[in-house]
């Protein structure tokens, strides 16, 4: 079987693919940022004395971690229609990925908080710090260091998982690729090019996280 | 002045403090000795409200520590606490460790807070370690850092809970020296310790704890050289 490679359609589509990459990046960044914040709230819910909050937090985490991401996207895109809520592809995908990231991060935070010696908070409180100040200046910075690795993985994951958004009609990188594929039938070329773009985006994300993390790890670097 | 009146504290069914009465005057150094599990740490934590109490009263300079309206964060600034574990903040340099509370609690500017921190670190002999991280310091240095961190809040009282027990033997001396220095400067101190020579040399009074009761208290020469309580006699002979 001979298959003639034709890269010209890909090259012509490149500007559109790169524009779609920005959608991918944007969706992932928003979902990750919101997921980090909501995940922290969920962690506190699950650690709360109040049964309602604990139940809410645990249900969220359970569903987010134990159902397919694709299913989660479909629920936000089509499922909510049952309740008269109609989200655009973009909003539905961002919401679903946020839901997912928040669930995973809540669990990651738990590990992070467990890694901080309770003596740290005790010492801060005896200095006259409020609960919040101790959290803000003493505990959370250490939690952030503990979860930085898993958090970076989560970011990479959400970039790649955002490709599922095409199945809810989002023209992110994969959706855009599929669009061109269906018009040109250069399937291999398009998906190969897209794979390379994903790879580059993921690498850029790692670099970004490494740079952002530098101030956090000053103490580690000082050791040597 | 710290006053404990008929202080009671239980953990569930376990009664840990069974009616303690103790008054510590300004400038006094009181050492608490006694077997492990006798309630010494719990007593300190009832003074700085890390623990709640079940009966009686604790007042610090006339303020009821456990009363509802008491601003405990304000009160704790008067009560420097040093634990067995030094709990240095690992993500901050020595200077930042000490400057943090003056900055966020006492609302000093960053620069003023760092000046205070540098002064206190120098005071405990860490003037050349300002920009070191805790991981670059020995246990003894980290415990001195913890003392400087407490002193930076300009406390009226210092509570020490076995401050040297977790240290390698060769590092105990440098921390005890700092504690001696504070005592000689007139700091009011309550010191839980197993260092009998420190208790003897530095304290104004030594109190012996036995199963939640203050069994014997008095001048060190009386309590330590001429103990009345048979358990205290046994305790002193085992601990050397
Ligand atoms: N948070 C706690 N919950 C339950 N029991 C505790 C707690 N803290 C201390 N205890 C118990 O109270 C007793 C006194 O402890 P502690 O004050 O630490 O003694 P000491 O400092 O004299 O060794 C011990 O039997 C200890 O196990
Ligand atoms: Mg103890």
mmCIF file of N, CA, C and O in Angstrom, chain B residues 63-65 67-77:
data_model
loop_
_atom_site.group_PDB
_atom_site.id
_atom_site.type_symbol
_atom_site.label_atom_id
_atom_site.label_comp_id
_atom_site.label_asym_id
_atom_site.label_seq_id
_atom_site.Cartn_x
_atom_site.Cartn_y
_atom_site.Cartn_z
ATOM 1 N N UNK B 63 -5.337 38.719 83.252
ATOM 2 C CA UNK B 63 -6.281 38.353 82.197
ATOM 3 C C UNK B 63 -6.593 36.849 82.277
ATOM 4 O O UNK B 63 -5.680 36.024 82.301
ATOM 5 N N UNK B 64 -7.864 36.546 82.327
ATOM 6 C CA UNK B 64 -8.308 35.152 82.388
ATOM 7 C C UNK B 64 -8.097 34.498 81.020
ATOM 8 O O UNK B 64 -8.788 34.810 80.051
ATOM 9 N N UNK B 65 -7.124 33.591 80.941
ATOM 10 C CA UNK B 65 -6.706 33.011 79.658
ATOM 11 C C UNK B 65 -7.866 32.297 78.958
ATOM 12 O O UNK B 65 -8.034 32.392 77.744
ATOM 13 N N UNK B 67 -11.170 32.651 79.498
ATOM 14 C CA UNK B 67 -12.483 33.314 79.449
ATOM 15 C C UNK B 67 -12.878 33.544 77.999
ATOM 16 O O UNK B 67 -12.030 33.614 77.103
ATOM 17 N N UNK B 68 -14.179 33.631 77.776
ATOM 18 C CA UNK B 68 -14.700 33.698 76.404
ATOM 19 C C UNK B 68 -14.156 34.862 75.585
ATOM 20 O O UNK B 68 -13.720 34.686 74.470
ATOM 21 N N UNK B 69 -14.168 36.058 76.157
ATOM 22 C CA UNK B 69 -13.830 37.241 75.358
ATOM 23 C C UNK B 69 -12.342 37.507 75.204
ATOM 24 O O UNK B 69 -11.940 38.451 74.528
ATOM 25 N N UNK B 70 -11.497 36.646 75.800
ATOM 26 C CA UNK B 70 -10.056 36.922 75.796
ATOM 27 C C UNK B 70 -9.459 36.829 74.390
ATOM 28 O O UNK B 70 -9.713 35.857 73.674
ATOM 29 N N UNK B 71 -8.699 37.842 74.017
ATOM 30 C CA UNK B 71 -8.008 37.815 72.719
ATOM 31 C C UNK B 71 -6.741 36.978 72.881
ATOM 32 O O UNK B 71 -5.701 37.468 73.313
ATOM 33 N N UNK B 72 -6.864 35.714 72.525
ATOM 34 C CA UNK B 72 -5.794 34.785 72.830
ATOM 35 C C UNK B 72 -4.541 35.063 71.993
ATOM 36 O O UNK B 72 -3.419 34.876 72.438
ATOM 37 N N UNK B 73 -4.750 35.573 70.776
ATOM 38 C CA UNK B 73 -3.582 35.866 69.946
ATOM 39 C C UNK B 73 -2.757 36.999 70.530
ATOM 40 O O UNK B 73 -1.532 37.017 70.421
ATOM 41 N N UNK B 74 -3.451 37.946 71.154
ATOM 42 C CA UNK B 74 -2.747 39.056 71.791
ATOM 43 C C UNK B 74 -2.019 38.561 73.039
ATOM 44 O O UNK B 74 -0.867 38.922 73.285
ATOM 45 N N UNK B 75 -2.721 37.713 73.784
ATOM 46 C CA UNK B 75 -2.135 37.193 75.014
ATOM 47 C C UNK B 75 -0.887 36.358 74.723
ATOM 48 O O UNK B 75 0.114 36.420 75.448
ATOM 49 N N UNK B 76 -0.935 35.578 73.655
ATOM 50 C CA UNK B 76 0.190 34.690 73.339
ATOM 51 C C UNK B 76 1.464 35.466 73.020
ATOM 52 O O UNK B 76 2.560 34.930 73.121
ATOM 53 N N UNK B 77 1.312 36.724 72.600
ATOM 54 C CA UNK B 77 2.505 37.511 72.315
ATOM 55 C C UNK B 77 3.312 37.744 73.588
ATOM 56 O O UNK B 77 4.509 37.988 73.537
#
